[in-house]
Amino acid sequence: MSSHSDLDTLYRQVIMDHYKNPRNRGEAESGTVTVNMNNPTCGDRIQLQMHVEDDTIQDAKFVGEGCSISLSSASMMTEAVKGRPVGEALEIAEVFSDMMQGKDYDDEKYDLGDIEALQGVTKFPARIKCATLSWKAMEKGLGEDVEEDEDED
Ligand code: ZN
């Protein structure tokens, strides 16, 4: 077995762990921003709720339905940004975006941890939107302009 396929196996295990045991799944309690995002090409739907106070994401929770990539990514994203200042969360979203576009990404400043498992998705271009859905929801919830896919009529 080559080390490359070992890495693929590891990535798959990390993604399945977040899918089966999602972190921060549910609804946030108070002072929330709610964002709904859909990925019509795959049928993924995410509702993200954040409690932002003192320029910090005090809480981040999601509910949704969809494929293992979209839901595991939402789990990883909420884990990464919860408790972070807004500016840092947006920087991590930038790093993630670079990673998903196959660009060189800065893995020095933030420990991406499990998020790097989603790097394997870049080999399947049709699934990249699954991985980026919850991250776009987070950016939108923090007031950023994001491109959205509309449901087809
Ligand atoms: Zn999907």
Coordinates of C-alpha atoms and ligand atoms in Angstrom, one line a residue:
M1 CA 0.0 0.0 0.0
S2 CA 1.4 3.4 -0.9
S3 CA 1.5 6.2 1.6
H4 CA -0.8 8.1 -0.7
S5 CA -3.6 5.6 -0.3
D6 CA -3.0 5.5 3.4
L7 CA -3.6 9.2 3.5
D8 CA -6.8 8.8 1.5
T9 CA -8.0 6.2 4.0
L10 CA -7.2 8.5 6.9
Y11 CA -9.1 11.4 5.2
R12 CA -12.1 9.2 4.7
Q13 CA -12.1 8.1 8.3
V14 CA -11.9 11.6 9.6
I15 CA -14.8 12.7 7.3
M16 CA -16.9 9.7 8.3
D17 CA -16.3 10.4 12.0
H18 CA -17.6 14.0 11.7
Y19 CA -20.5 12.7 9.7
K20 CA -21.5 10.1 12.2
N21 CA -20.7 12.2 15.3
P22 CA -21.3 15.7 14.2
R23 CA -19.9 18.4 16.5
N24 CA -22.2 21.4 17.3
R25 CA -25.3 20.0 15.7
G26 CA -28.5 21.6 16.9
E27 CA -29.8 25.0 17.4
A28 CA -28.1 27.9 19.2
E29 CA -29.9 29.4 22.2
S30 CA -29.7 33.2 22.0
G31 CA -28.6 36.2 20.1
T32 CA -28.2 34.4 17.0
V33 CA -27.5 35.0 13.3
T34 CA -29.3 32.5 11.2
V35 CA -28.1 31.6 7.6
N36 CA -29.6 29.1 5.3
M37 CA -27.6 27.8 2.4
N38 CA -28.4 25.2 -0.3
N39 CA -26.3 23.3 -2.7
P40 CA -28.9 22.4 -5.3
T41 CA -26.5 20.3 -7.4
C42 CA -26.2 17.8 -4.6
G43 CA -29.3 18.5 -2.5
D44 CA -27.3 19.7 0.5
R45 CA -29.1 22.1 2.9
I46 CA -27.5 23.7 5.9
Q47 CA -28.9 26.1 8.5
L48 CA -26.1 27.7 10.5
Q49 CA -26.8 29.7 13.7
M50 CA -24.2 31.8 15.4
H51 CA -24.1 33.9 18.5
V52 CA -21.7 36.7 17.8
E53 CA -20.9 39.0 20.7
D54 CA -17.9 41.2 21.5
D55 CA -16.7 40.5 17.9
T56 CA -16.3 36.9 18.8
I57 CA -18.3 33.8 17.7
Q58 CA -19.5 32.7 21.1
D59 CA -21.5 29.8 19.7
A60 CA -22.0 28.1 16.3
K61 CA -24.5 25.4 15.6
F62 CA -25.9 23.8 12.5
V63 CA -28.7 21.6 11.3
G64 CA -29.0 20.2 7.9
E65 CA -29.3 17.4 5.5
G66 CA -27.1 16.2 2.7
C67 CA -24.1 14.2 1.9
S68 CA -21.3 13.1 4.2
I69 CA -19.0 15.8 2.8
S70 CA -21.4 18.7 3.4
L71 CA -22.3 17.6 6.9
S72 CA -18.8 16.7 8.0
S73 CA -17.5 20.0 6.7
A74 CA -20.2 21.9 8.7
S75 CA -19.1 19.9 11.8
M76 CA -15.4 20.8 11.2
M77 CA -16.2 24.4 10.4
T78 CA -18.2 25.0 13.6
E79 CA -15.5 23.4 15.7
A80 CA -12.9 25.6 14.0
V81 CA -14.7 28.9 14.5
K82 CA -16.5 28.6 17.8
G83 CA -14.9 30.9 20.4
R84 CA -12.9 32.7 17.8
P85 CA -12.8 36.4 17.0
V86 CA -14.6 37.2 13.8
G87 CA -11.4 38.3 12.0
E88 CA -9.7 35.0 12.7
A89 CA -12.8 33.0 11.6
L90 CA -12.7 34.9 8.3
E91 CA -9.0 34.2 7.9
I92 CA -9.5 30.5 8.4
A93 CA -12.3 30.6 5.8
E94 CA -9.7 32.2 3.4
V95 CA -7.2 29.5 4.1
F96 CA -9.9 26.8 3.6
S97 CA -11.0 28.4 0.3
D98 CA -7.4 28.4 -1.0
M99 CA -7.0 24.7 0.0
M100 CA -10.3 23.8 -1.8
Q101 CA -9.1 25.6 -4.9
G102 CA -5.9 23.5 -4.9
K103 CA -3.8 26.6 -4.2
D104 CA -0.9 26.8 -1.8
Y105 CA -2.5 27.5 1.6
D106 CA -1.1 28.8 4.8
D107 CA -1.1 26.0 7.3
E108 CA 1.3 27.8 9.7
K109 CA -0.9 30.4 11.4
Y110 CA -3.8 28.1 12.2
D111 CA -3.9 24.4 13.0
L112 CA -6.4 23.1 10.5
G113 CA -6.5 19.7 12.1
D114 CA -9.3 17.6 10.8
I115 CA -10.2 20.2 8.2
E116 CA -7.3 19.1 6.1
A117 CA -9.1 15.8 5.5
L118 CA -11.4 17.7 3.1
Q119 CA -8.4 18.4 0.9
G120 CA -9.1 15.0 -0.7
V121 CA -12.4 16.4 -2.0
T122 CA -10.5 18.6 -4.4
K123 CA -10.0 15.5 -6.6
F124 CA -13.7 15.5 -7.2
P125 CA -14.6 18.9 -8.5
A126 CA -18.4 18.2 -8.4
R127 CA -18.2 17.8 -4.6
I128 CA -16.2 20.9 -3.8
K129 CA -19.4 22.9 -3.3
C130 CA -20.5 20.3 -0.7
A131 CA -17.4 21.1 1.3
T132 CA -17.6 24.9 1.0
L133 CA -21.3 25.2 1.7
S134 CA -21.2 25.7 5.5
W135 CA -18.1 27.9 5.2
K136 CA -20.0 30.2 2.9
A137 CA -22.9 30.3 5.4
M138 CA -20.4 31.3 8.1
E139 CA -18.9 34.1 6.0
K140 CA -22.4 35.3 5.0
G141 CA -23.5 35.3 8.6
L142 CA -20.5 37.5 9.5
G143 CA -21.5 40.0 6.8
E144 CA -19.3 39.0 3.9
D145 CA -20.5 38.9 0.3
V146 CA -20.6 35.3 -0.9
E147 CA -21.7 33.7 -4.1
E148 CA -24.8 31.7 -3.7
D149 CA -26.3 29.0 -5.8
E150 CA -30.0 29.4 -6.2
D151 CA -32.4 26.5 -6.4
E152 CA -33.4 26.0 -9.9
D153 CA -37.0 26.8 -10.9
Ligands
ZN1 ZN -23.1 17.2 -1.2

